[in-house]
Every structure is written in structure tokens, then in C-alpha cells.
Amino acid sequence: MTDSPTKPRRYRGASGDQRRAERCQQLLDAGLSVIGDVGYQACSVRSICAAAGLTERYFYESFANKEALLAEIYQAQTDYLKANMLAAFTRAERNSEAFAHAGLHAFFDTLHQNPAVARLLLFEILGVSDTMDRLYYEVMEDFAVLIRSLASSLGLADIAHTPNQDIIYAGLVGAVIQIARRWALTGYQDSVDAVIGSSLFLFVATANYASPATQ
Amino acid sequence: MTDSPTKPRRYRGASGDQRRAERCQQLLDAGLSVIGDVGYQACSVRSICAAAGLTERYFYESFANKEALLAEIYQAQTDYLKANMLAAFTRAERNSEAFAHAGLHAFFDTLHQNPAVARLLLFEILGVSDTMDRLYYEVMEDFAVLIRSLASSLGLADIAHTPNQDIIYAGLVGAVIQIARRWALTGYQDSVDAVIGSSLFLFVATANYASPATQ
DNA sequence: CAAATTTGACATGCCTTCGTGTCACTTTAC
DNA sequence: GTAAAGTGACACGAAGGCATGTCAAATTTG
């Protein structure tokens, strides 16, 4: 008896690992599409498999259950969102206003271009389970770090003097998220500039109040 | 054949309507308790009935389904929260800082005293259905009005000059809500004063930026 | 007390989902 | 070509929830 219980074989020009990864990606894409369309709890594993053009067996090959799929999609999409924002930062002029504007534009534009992503990130993630709630918290703290760098670009070098910076940054993240939620719930009627401008307003106000030297 | 298909009878010293109302209230209380304990989607109609000491028949006597119960609890608890805040306003000294502080204290304290309410309002309400998402939106807009009165108490008579007030106020609501979420997710470790102070910081910053005359 | 109504405990049928299993068919390796 | 591995369609049982129904016990009215 050798240690090779299964001999991987090439299929359709791809190795076993490649095919598995491809199927996994198809499921992630289909999951995002279906969840973004009908919501997380209203969709079934079967419907996601059908959308992916795969059968249930391949679902459980890659994910333990529906929640595991949701977690991976959430991670992937928040990473994507962060990447877009970071890219926007590097592309922007090195001027406070433009810098902050670029980051917020990347944020709102990504959600606007991908309503499924918006629905998943803004609505479907809460109240699923304690595990997912914690993941939400971690992601929010992550964004707080991003916001912090954004805020520092506005001359808000440090609210360091004020106590409980973490809470204040969490609040700013919450403000932007809520503005995005409201935007989505009203069918994206407001212009992108309006939501960016209002977010920026809150940032600048906080920055100015924290260190009015820039005024 | 008369028009009286059912003759209401007194039972245990209460009329039929009274008993029905009492049962309804028991279900609302039990629903809040169970949902606050295990979450909305993890709980069943049966478990709520068991917690209420009633049987399923009486559940469907008062509610069409589990979601209808959630909606009524949500309405009742947000009303309760608003009432607490309004009461705090009237009780507070007529001085900007004390006024705003009182409202925020009522908000955070109510959530802190009732973790079940906090969980339901902050986490369990989103992603349930399109209907509930809309209800969430309406409640947030309602709170924005409250925040607006709170902000005006800070001399922020009008951000009226700035465009898109609605969006900005939605952002402020989101900031407070997110601070509350974070507070709950970290086990209410921060002091009430810390979360109030940070929220106040954002309000005052926005107020000062909008109308720096108060500075 | 007797009849009628209310109540509680539980049963029932229906539905949906989950996760696994079966089996014929296709594609590759030898 | 043949055997083995991969694939797809579908079946299956278990589980759980929903909403309604049954029936005996308790309570009230007359």
C-alpha cells in the first residue's frame, strides 16, 4: 500500500488542483450573485450550485456549509474594496482634499458598480451568527485603520490628544457605512458626488475640530 | 342567525380582548428575550411560544408569522428608545452640552441596560427581508430627526447652508449606531462616558465646522 | 350541576433544506 | 481499446420548521 490513495489526473487541460480552484471560484462568484440578488438567508446551497453550473458535491468539496462560503466572499470582497481604495490613494495627487476624495470615491464607486457587493457587505452580513458578527467587527476595525490614514492626510495628524481615538474612528467608519446603506436603500438616487461630499464634510469637520491649526 | 358568532366570556377576571392583549404582550416580551439571546434566525416560533408559556395557537392569533413579531418588537423598542431620549431632553438643563449629553446617555444607557434590545436593534434587524430593511431605513431617518434636534441644541442651527443635510445627519446617526455596535461587540468594556464622549466629539466637531460662530 | 367556552398539550401534514449516496456517462492514462 | 478517475444528474433519508388540527382538562355562565 503506497501513500497515494488518489492519483491526480489532468482533465480538460488542467490539473486537479487547478480544476478545484476554478470550481471554488465559480461558487464564490455564483454565491455573490445569488446572495446579492435574493439575500443570504433566502438562498439555498442548491440555488448557488445551480447558478455556478455545478452540483452539490463540489460545493462541499470547497466549503463546509453556506456560512463558510459567505465568510470567504465577505473577506474577498472587503479585500477587493480595500485594494481599490489603496490604489486610489496612490493614484491621487498628494493634496489632502484630493487624497481623501479619491479614497471615498473608490469606496462608493465600487459599491455602486457592484450592487451585489453592496448588498452583501452592507446588509447581509449582520445577524447571521456570532462568528460572522465578529468578522464584521474585525473588518470595521480594519477600515478604521484605512480611515485613519485617510484622516491623517487631512492634517488630522493626531486626534491623539483626544481620548478614545478608536471609538471616534469607528464612528467615522459607521458614518460612511450608513451613508452607503442609505444610498443603496434609496436606489442610488443621490449623486456619487453628494455622498462623497457629505462623507468628506464629516471627515473635514472632525479633522478641523481635532487640530484647528489647519484652519 | 344573529351577528354574534362568538360570545366573549370573562376568564380569570379578564375579558377576551384583555386576555388576547396580555398574551400578545407575553409573546412580544418572550420574542425580545429569545431573539436577544440566540438571534432572530436561530430561533423558532416554538421556542418563543415556550418562553412565553403559551402555545402556537396564540402566536398565530396575534401575528401572521415570525417576521411580523420581529417588526412589532422593533417598532416598540425603537419607540421606547426614542421616548427615553426625549424624556432625557426635557429633563436636561437648557445648556447645549448637557442637552446633547443627556440624549446620548439615554441612548447608550438603554442599550446597556437591555442587551437583548441592543442585539435586536443593532444586529438582528438587517438582512431579514426587503421589508425589514425598509423599516430599518425609516427608523434611521426617524433618528436622524432626533439627532437634528440634538444638533440644533449645540448651536448647529443650520447646516442648512451645506448641501445634502439629510446625508450628513444619516452619517451622524450611523456613527452613533456603529459606536454602539462596537461597544456591544467588545462586551461593553468601554465606559458609558467614553462612548458618549466620542459621539459628542463628532457632533460638536460637525456643529463647530458648520457654524464656527459658537467657537 | 350541565352546557358552552377557553385553554394547554400534543399530533399531524406539508414543506424545505441539508448533506450524502448512487449510477450512468465522459474523459484521460496506459 | 480498456480500465480507472472525474463528472453530472438525480435520489434519498434525516432533520427541522411552519401552520393547523384534535382532544381532554379547566373554567365560567345559567
Coordinates of C-alpha atoms (C1' of nucleotides) in Angstrom, one line a residue:
Chain A
M1 CA 0.0 0.0 0.0
T2 CA 1.6 3.3 -1.1
D3 CA 0.7 6.7 0.3
S4 CA -1.1 7.7 -2.9
P5 CA -4.8 7.0 -2.2
T6 CA -5.8 9.2 -5.2
K7 CA -3.8 9.7 -8.3
P8 CA -4.5 13.3 -9.6
R9 CA -5.2 13.2 -13.3
R10 CA -5.3 16.1 -15.8
Y11 CA -8.7 16.9 -17.1
R12 CA -9.6 19.3 -19.8
G13 CA -6.0 20.6 -19.7
A14 CA -6.0 21.4 -16.1
S15 CA -4.6 19.6 -13.0
G16 CA -6.8 18.5 -10.1
D17 CA -5.8 21.5 -8.1
Q18 CA -6.5 23.9 -10.9
R19 CA -9.9 22.4 -11.5
R20 CA -10.8 22.5 -7.9
A21 CA -9.7 26.1 -7.6
E22 CA -11.7 27.0 -10.6
R23 CA -14.8 25.4 -9.2
C24 CA -14.3 27.1 -5.9
Q25 CA -14.1 30.4 -7.7
Q26 CA -17.2 29.7 -9.7
L27 CA -19.0 29.0 -6.4
L28 CA -17.7 32.2 -4.9
D29 CA -18.9 34.2 -8.0
A30 CA -22.3 32.4 -8.0
G31 CA -22.7 32.9 -4.3
L32 CA -22.1 36.6 -4.6
S33 CA -24.5 36.9 -7.4
V34 CA -27.3 34.9 -5.7
I35 CA -26.8 36.4 -2.3
G36 CA -26.7 39.8 -3.8
D37 CA -29.9 39.1 -5.6
V38 CA -32.2 37.4 -3.1
G39 CA -30.3 37.7 0.2
Y40 CA -28.3 35.3 2.2
Q41 CA -30.9 33.6 4.3
A42 CA -33.3 33.4 1.4
C43 CA -30.9 31.4 -0.8
S44 CA -30.0 27.8 -0.6
V45 CA -26.9 25.8 -1.3
R46 CA -28.7 24.3 -4.2
S47 CA -29.5 27.6 -5.8
I48 CA -25.9 28.7 -5.6
C49 CA -24.7 25.4 -7.1
A50 CA -27.2 25.8 -9.9
A51 CA -26.0 29.4 -10.6
A52 CA -22.5 28.1 -10.6
G53 CA -23.3 25.3 -13.0
L54 CA -22.0 22.8 -10.5
T55 CA -23.5 20.1 -8.3
E56 CA -23.7 20.0 -4.5
R57 CA -20.8 17.6 -4.3
Y58 CA -18.4 20.3 -5.4
F59 CA -19.9 22.8 -3.0
Y60 CA -19.0 20.6 0.0
E61 CA -15.6 19.9 -1.6
S62 CA -14.7 23.6 -1.1
F63 CA -16.9 24.8 1.8
A64 CA -18.2 23.2 5.0
N65 CA -21.5 25.0 4.6
K66 CA -23.3 28.0 3.4
E67 CA -21.9 30.3 6.1
A68 CA -18.3 29.3 5.2
L69 CA -19.0 30.4 1.7
L70 CA -20.4 33.7 2.9
A71 CA -17.4 34.3 5.1
E72 CA -15.0 33.8 2.2
I73 CA -17.0 36.0 -0.1
Y74 CA -17.1 38.7 2.5
Q75 CA -13.3 38.5 3.0
A76 CA -12.6 38.6 -0.7
Q77 CA -14.9 41.5 -1.3
T78 CA -13.7 43.6 1.5
D79 CA -10.2 42.9 0.4
Y80 CA -11.1 44.0 -3.1
L81 CA -12.7 47.1 -1.8
K82 CA -9.7 48.0 0.3
A83 CA -7.4 47.3 -2.6
N84 CA -9.4 49.7 -4.7
M85 CA -9.2 52.3 -2.1
L86 CA -5.5 51.9 -1.6
A87 CA -4.9 52.0 -5.3
A88 CA -6.9 55.2 -5.5
F89 CA -4.7 56.7 -2.7
T90 CA -1.5 56.0 -4.6
R91 CA -3.1 57.4 -7.8
A92 CA -4.3 60.6 -6.2
E93 CA -2.5 63.9 -6.1
R94 CA -0.6 64.5 -2.8
N95 CA -3.1 67.0 -1.6
S96 CA -5.3 66.5 1.3
E97 CA -8.7 67.0 -0.3
A98 CA -7.9 65.1 -3.4
F99 CA -6.4 62.2 -1.4
A100 CA -9.5 61.8 0.8
H101 CA -11.8 62.3 -2.2
A102 CA -10.1 59.6 -4.1
G103 CA -10.4 57.1 -1.3
L104 CA -14.1 57.8 -0.8
H105 CA -14.7 57.8 -4.5
A106 CA -13.2 54.3 -4.7
F107 CA -15.4 53.2 -1.9
F108 CA -18.7 54.5 -3.1
D109 CA -18.0 53.7 -6.8
T110 CA -17.1 50.1 -6.1
L111 CA -20.4 49.6 -4.3
H112 CA -22.3 51.5 -6.9
Q113 CA -20.8 49.4 -9.7
N114 CA -21.5 46.2 -7.9
P115 CA -24.9 46.3 -6.2
A116 CA -24.5 42.7 -5.2
V117 CA -21.3 43.5 -3.3
A118 CA -23.1 46.5 -1.7
R119 CA -26.0 44.3 -0.5
L120 CA -23.7 41.7 0.8
L121 CA -21.3 44.0 2.6
L122 CA -23.9 46.5 3.9
F123 CA -26.9 44.3 4.8
E124 CA -26.5 40.6 4.6
I125 CA -23.5 40.2 6.9
L126 CA -25.1 41.1 10.2
G127 CA -27.2 38.9 12.3
V128 CA -26.1 35.7 10.6
S129 CA -24.2 34.2 13.5
D130 CA -21.9 35.2 16.3
T131 CA -18.9 34.2 14.2
M132 CA -20.0 36.5 11.3
D133 CA -20.7 39.3 13.7
R134 CA -17.2 39.1 15.0
L135 CA -15.8 39.0 11.4
Y136 CA -17.9 42.2 10.7
Y137 CA -16.3 43.8 13.7
E138 CA -12.8 42.9 12.6
V139 CA -13.4 44.3 9.1
M140 CA -14.8 47.5 10.6
E141 CA -11.7 47.9 12.7
D142 CA -9.6 47.3 9.6
F143 CA -11.5 50.0 7.8
A144 CA -10.9 52.3 10.7
V145 CA -7.2 51.9 10.1
L146 CA -7.8 52.9 6.5
I147 CA -9.9 55.9 7.5
R148 CA -7.2 56.8 9.9
S149 CA -4.7 57.1 7.2
L150 CA -7.2 59.0 5.2
A151 CA -7.8 61.3 8.0
S152 CA -4.2 61.9 8.6
S153 CA -4.0 63.0 5.0
L154 CA -6.3 65.8 6.0
G155 CA -3.9 67.1 8.6
L156 CA -5.6 65.2 11.3
A157 CA -2.1 64.1 12.2
D158 CA -3.4 63.0 15.6
I159 CA -6.6 63.2 17.3
A160 CA -4.1 61.6 19.6
H161 CA -4.7 64.2 22.2
T162 CA -8.3 63.3 22.4
P163 CA -9.1 60.2 24.3
N164 CA -10.7 57.1 22.8
Q165 CA -9.5 57.6 19.2
D166 CA -10.5 54.1 18.4
I167 CA -14.1 54.9 19.2
I168 CA -14.1 58.1 17.2
Y169 CA -12.6 56.3 14.1
A170 CA -15.2 53.6 14.5
G171 CA -17.8 56.3 14.4
L172 CA -16.4 57.8 11.2
V173 CA -16.5 54.4 9.6
G174 CA -20.0 53.9 10.8
A175 CA -21.0 57.2 9.3
V176 CA -19.6 56.3 5.9
I177 CA -21.2 52.9 6.0
Q178 CA -24.5 54.3 7.0
I179 CA -24.4 56.8 4.2
A180 CA -23.7 54.0 1.8
R181 CA -26.6 52.0 3.3
R182 CA -29.0 54.9 2.9
W183 CA -27.7 55.4 -0.6
A184 CA -28.4 51.8 -1.5
L185 CA -31.8 51.8 0.2
T186 CA -32.9 54.8 -1.8
G187 CA -31.9 53.2 -5.1
Y188 CA -28.7 55.2 -5.5
Q189 CA -30.7 58.3 -6.3
D190 CA -28.1 60.7 -4.8
S191 CA -25.2 61.5 -7.0
V192 CA -21.8 60.0 -6.1
D193 CA -20.5 63.5 -5.5
A194 CA -23.3 64.1 -2.9
V195 CA -22.4 61.0 -0.9
I196 CA -18.7 61.7 -1.2
G197 CA -19.1 65.3 -0.3
S198 CA -21.2 64.6 2.8
S199 CA -18.7 62.0 4.0
L200 CA -15.9 64.4 3.4
F201 CA -17.7 67.0 5.3
L202 CA -17.8 64.8 8.4
F203 CA -14.1 64.0 8.0
V204 CA -13.0 67.5 7.5
A205 CA -15.2 68.7 10.4
T206 CA -13.6 66.1 12.7
A207 CA -10.1 67.0 11.4
N208 CA -10.6 70.7 11.8
Y209 CA -12.0 70.3 15.3
A210 CA -9.2 68.0 16.4
S211 CA -6.5 70.2 15.1
P212 CA -7.9 73.6 14.1
A213 CA -4.4 74.7 13.1
T214 CA -5.2 73.8 9.5
Q215 CA -8.0 76.4 9.5
Chain B
M1 CA -78.9 33.9 12.9
T2 CA -77.6 36.9 14.9
D3 CA -74.4 38.7 14.2
S4 CA -72.7 37.3 17.3
P5 CA -70.8 34.2 16.2
T6 CA -68.7 34.2 19.3
K7 CA -69.8 35.3 22.7
P8 CA -66.9 36.7 24.6
R9 CA -66.7 35.3 28.1
R10 CA -64.7 36.6 31.1
Y11 CA -61.9 34.3 32.2
R12 CA -59.7 34.7 35.2
G13 CA -61.2 38.1 35.7
A14 CA -60.4 39.5 32.3
S15 CA -62.3 40.0 29.1
G16 CA -61.4 38.3 25.9
D17 CA -59.8 41.4 24.5
Q18 CA -57.8 41.9 27.7
R19 CA -56.6 38.3 27.6
R20 CA -55.6 38.5 24.0
A21 CA -53.7 41.7 24.6
E22 CA -52.0 40.1 27.5
R23 CA -51.0 37.1 25.5
C24 CA -49.7 39.3 22.7
Q25 CA -47.6 41.2 25.2
Q26 CA -46.2 38.0 26.6
L27 CA -45.2 36.9 23.1
L28 CA -43.6 40.3 22.5
D29 CA -41.6 40.0 25.7
A30 CA -40.6 36.4 25.1
G31 CA -39.7 37.2 21.5
L32 CA -37.4 40.0 22.6
S33 CA -35.8 37.7 25.2
V34 CA -35.3 34.8 22.8
I35 CA -34.2 36.8 19.8
G36 CA -31.9 38.8 22.1
D37 CA -30.5 35.6 23.4
V38 CA -29.9 33.4 20.3
G39 CA -30.7 35.7 17.4
Y40 CA -33.6 36.0 15.1
Q41 CA -33.0 33.4 12.5
A42 CA -31.7 30.9 15.0
C43 CA -34.9 31.0 17.0
S44 CA -38.2 29.3 16.1
V45 CA -41.8 30.2 16.7
R46 CA -42.0 27.2 19.0
S47 CA -39.1 28.4 21.2
I48 CA -40.7 31.9 21.5
C49 CA -44.1 30.3 22.5
A50 CA -42.4 28.1 25.0
A51 CA -40.6 31.1 26.6
A52 CA -43.9 32.9 26.7
G53 CA -45.6 30.0 28.3
L54 CA -48.1 29.8 25.5
T55 CA -48.8 27.5 22.6
E56 CA -48.5 28.1 18.9
R57 CA -52.2 28.8 18.5
Y58 CA -51.9 32.0 20.4
F59 CA -48.9 33.0 18.4
Y60 CA -50.9 33.0 15.2
E61 CA -53.7 34.6 16.9
S62 CA -51.6 37.8 17.2
F63 CA -49.0 37.5 14.5
A64 CA -49.0 36.3 10.9
N65 CA -45.5 34.9 11.3
K66 CA -42.2 35.3 12.9
E67 CA -41.2 38.3 10.9
A68 CA -44.4 40.2 11.9
L69 CA -43.5 39.6 15.5
L70 CA -40.0 40.9 14.9
A71 CA -41.4 44.0 13.2
E72 CA -43.6 44.8 16.1
I73 CA -40.9 44.3 18.6
Y74 CA -38.6 46.5 16.6
Q75 CA -41.1 49.3 16.4
A76 CA -41.9 49.0 20.1
Q77 CA -38.3 49.1 21.2
T78 CA -37.3 51.9 18.9
D79 CA -40.3 53.9 20.2
Y80 CA -39.2 53.1 23.8
L81 CA -35.7 54.2 23.0
K82 CA -36.9 57.4 21.4
A83 CA -39.2 58.1 24.4
N84 CA -36.2 57.6 26.8
M85 CA -34.2 60.1 24.8
L86 CA -37.0 62.7 24.6
A87 CA -37.6 62.3 28.3
A88 CA -33.9 62.9 28.9
F89 CA -34.0 66.1 26.8
T90 CA -36.8 67.6 28.8
R91 CA -35.1 66.7 32.0
A92 CA -31.7 68.2 31.0
E93 CA -30.5 71.6 31.8
R94 CA -31.0 74.0 28.9
N95 CA -27.4 74.1 28.0
S96 CA -26.0 72.7 24.8
E97 CA -23.5 70.3 26.2
A98 CA -25.8 68.9 29.0
F99 CA -28.6 68.6 26.5
A100 CA -26.7 66.6 24.0
H101 CA -25.1 64.6 26.7
A102 CA -28.5 63.7 28.2
G103 CA -29.8 62.4 24.9
L104 CA -26.8 60.3 24.2
H105 CA -26.7 59.0 27.7
A106 CA -30.3 57.8 27.4
F107 CA -29.4 56.1 24.1
F108 CA -26.4 54.2 25.3
D109 CA -27.7 53.5 28.7
T110 CA -30.9 52.0 27.4
L111 CA -28.9 49.6 25.2
H112 CA -26.5 48.8 28.0
Q113 CA -29.3 48.0 30.4
N114 CA -31.1 45.8 27.9
P115 CA -28.6 43.8 25.9
A116 CA -31.4 41.9 24.2
V117 CA -32.7 45.2 22.9
A118 CA -29.2 46.2 21.8
R119 CA -28.7 42.9 19.9
L120 CA -32.1 43.2 18.2
L121 CA -31.8 46.8 17.2
L122 CA -28.2 46.8 16.2
F123 CA -27.7 43.4 14.6
E124 CA -30.7 41.2 14.1
I125 CA -32.8 43.7 12.1
L126 CA -30.7 43.8 8.9
G127 CA -30.8 41.2 6.1
V128 CA -34.0 39.7 7.3
S129 CA -36.1 40.7 4.3
D130 CA -36.6 43.7 2.0
T131 CA -39.5 44.8 4.2
M132 CA -37.4 44.8 7.3
D133 CA -34.6 46.6 5.5
R134 CA -37.0 49.4 4.6
L135 CA -38.3 49.5 8.1
Y136 CA -34.7 49.9 9.3
Y137 CA -34.2 52.8 6.8
E138 CA -37.3 54.5 8.1
V139 CA -36.3 54.2 11.7
M140 CA -32.8 55.6 10.9
E141 CA -34.4 58.6 9.2
D142 CA -36.5 59.0 12.3
F143 CA -33.5 59.0 14.5
A144 CA -31.9 61.5 12.1
V145 CA -34.7 63.9 13.0
L146 CA -33.9 63.3 16.7
I147 CA -30.2 63.9 16.1
R148 CA -31.1 67.0 14.2
S149 CA -32.9 68.4 17.2
L150 CA -29.9 67.4 19.3
A151 CA -27.5 69.0 17.0
S152 CA -29.5 72.2 16.9
S153 CA -29.2 72.3 20.7
L154 CA -25.5 72.6 20.1
G155 CA -25.9 75.8 18.1
L156 CA -25.8 73.9 14.8
A157 CA -28.9 75.9 14.0
D158 CA -28.5 75.0 10.4
I159 CA -26.1 73.1 8.4
A160 CA -28.7 74.4 6.1
H161 CA -26.1 76.2 4.1
T162 CA -24.3 73.0 3.4
P163 CA -25.9 70.8 0.7
N164 CA -27.3 67.4 1.5
Q165 CA -28.1 67.8 5.1
D166 CA -30.1 64.6 5.1
I167 CA -27.0 62.6 4.1
I168 CA -24.9 64.3 6.8
Y169 CA -27.4 63.6 9.5
A170 CA -27.7 60.0 8.3
G171 CA -23.9 59.8 8.7
L172 CA -24.1 61.1 12.2
V173 CA -26.7 58.5 13.1
G174 CA -24.6 55.8 11.5
A175 CA -21.6 57.0 13.6
V176 CA -23.5 56.6 16.9
I177 CA -25.0 53.3 15.8
Q178 CA -21.6 52.0 14.9
I179 CA -20.1 53.1 18.1
A180 CA -22.9 51.2 19.9
R181 CA -22.3 48.1 17.7
R182 CA -18.6 48.2 18.5
W183 CA -19.4 48.7 22.2
A184 CA -21.7 45.7 22.2
L185 CA -19.3 43.5 20.2
T186 CA -16.5 44.2 22.7
G187 CA -18.6 43.3 25.6
Y188 CA -19.4 46.8 26.8
Q189 CA -15.8 47.2 28.0
D190 CA -15.6 50.9 27.3
S191 CA -17.2 53.1 29.9
V192 CA -20.5 54.8 29.1
D193 CA -18.7 58.1 29.4
A194 CA -16.2 57.0 26.7
V195 CA -18.8 56.2 24.1
I196 CA -20.9 59.2 25.0
G197 CA -17.8 61.4 24.8
S198 CA -16.7 60.1 21.5
S199 CA -20.2 60.5 20.0
L200 CA -20.3 64.0 21.4
F201 CA -17.0 64.7 19.9
L202 CA -18.3 64.0 16.4
F203 CA -21.4 66.1 17.0
V204 CA -19.5 69.0 18.3
A205 CA -16.9 68.8 15.6
T206 CA -19.7 68.8 12.9
A207 CA -21.5 71.7 14.7
N208 CA -18.4 73.8 15.0
Y209 CA -17.4 73.2 11.4
A210 CA -20.9 74.0 10.2
S211 CA -21.2 77.2 12.2
P212 CA -17.9 78.1 13.8
A213 CA -19.5 81.2 15.4
T214 CA -20.0 79.2 18.6
Q215 CA -16.3 78.8 18.9
Chain C
dC1 C1' -74.8 20.5 38.1
dA2 C1' -74.8 20.9 33.0
dA3 C1' -73.6 23.1 28.8
dA4 C1' -70.5 26.0 26.5
dT5 C1' -66.3 28.3 26.0
dT6 C1' -61.4 28.7 26.8
dT7 C1' -57.1 26.7 27.4
dG8 C1' -52.9 23.6 27.1
dA9 C1' -50.5 19.7 25.4
dC10 C1' -49.6 17.4 21.7
dA11 C1' -50.2 15.4 17.0
dT12 C1' -50.3 15.9 12.1
dG13 C1' -49.3 17.0 7.3
dC14 C1' -46.7 19.7 4.4
dC15 C1' -42.7 21.8 3.0
dT16 C1' -37.8 23.0 2.6
dT17 C1' -33.1 22.2 3.3
dC18 C1' -29.1 19.8 4.2
dG19 C1' -25.5 16.6 3.3
dT20 C1' -24.6 12.1 1.3
dG21 C1' -25.1 8.4 -1.9
dT22 C1' -25.9 6.1 -6.4
dC23 C1' -25.2 5.3 -11.1
dA24 C1' -24.6 6.1 -15.8
dC25 C1' -21.7 8.8 -18.8
dT26 C1' -17.3 11.2 -20.2
dT27 C1' -12.5 11.9 -20.4
dT28 C1' -7.9 10.5 -19.6
dA29 C1' -4.0 7.2 -18.9
dC30 C1' -1.7 3.1 -20.4
Chain D
dG1 C1' -9.4 -0.4 -26.6
dT2 C1' -9.8 -0.9 -21.7
dA3 C1' -9.6 0.4 -17.0
dA4 C1' -9.7 4.0 -13.9
dA5 C1' -10.6 8.5 -12.4
dG6 C1' -13.7 12.6 -13.0
dT7 C1' -18.2 14.4 -13.7
dG8 C1' -23.2 15.4 -13.7
dA9 C1' -28.0 14.4 -12.8
dC10 C1' -30.6 12.9 -9.5
dA11 C1' -32.4 10.2 -5.5
dC12 C1' -32.6 9.5 -0.7
dG13 C1' -33.1 9.9 4.4
dA14 C1' -32.8 12.8 8.2
dA15 C1' -34.0 16.9 10.3
dG16 C1' -36.4 21.0 11.4
dG17 C1' -39.9 24.5 11.0
dC18 C1' -44.5 26.1 9.9
dA19 C1' -49.3 26.4 10.3
dT20 C1' -53.3 23.8 11.5
dG21 C1' -56.0 20.3 13.8
dT22 C1' -57.5 17.2 17.7
dC23 C1' -58.9 16.2 22.2
dA24 C1' -59.2 16.2 27.1
dA25 C1' -59.0 19.2 31.1
dA26 C1' -60.1 23.6 33.3
dT27 C1' -63.2 27.5 33.9
dT28 C1' -67.2 30.1 33.6
dT29 C1' -72.2 31.0 32.8
dG30 C1' -77.0 30.0 33.7

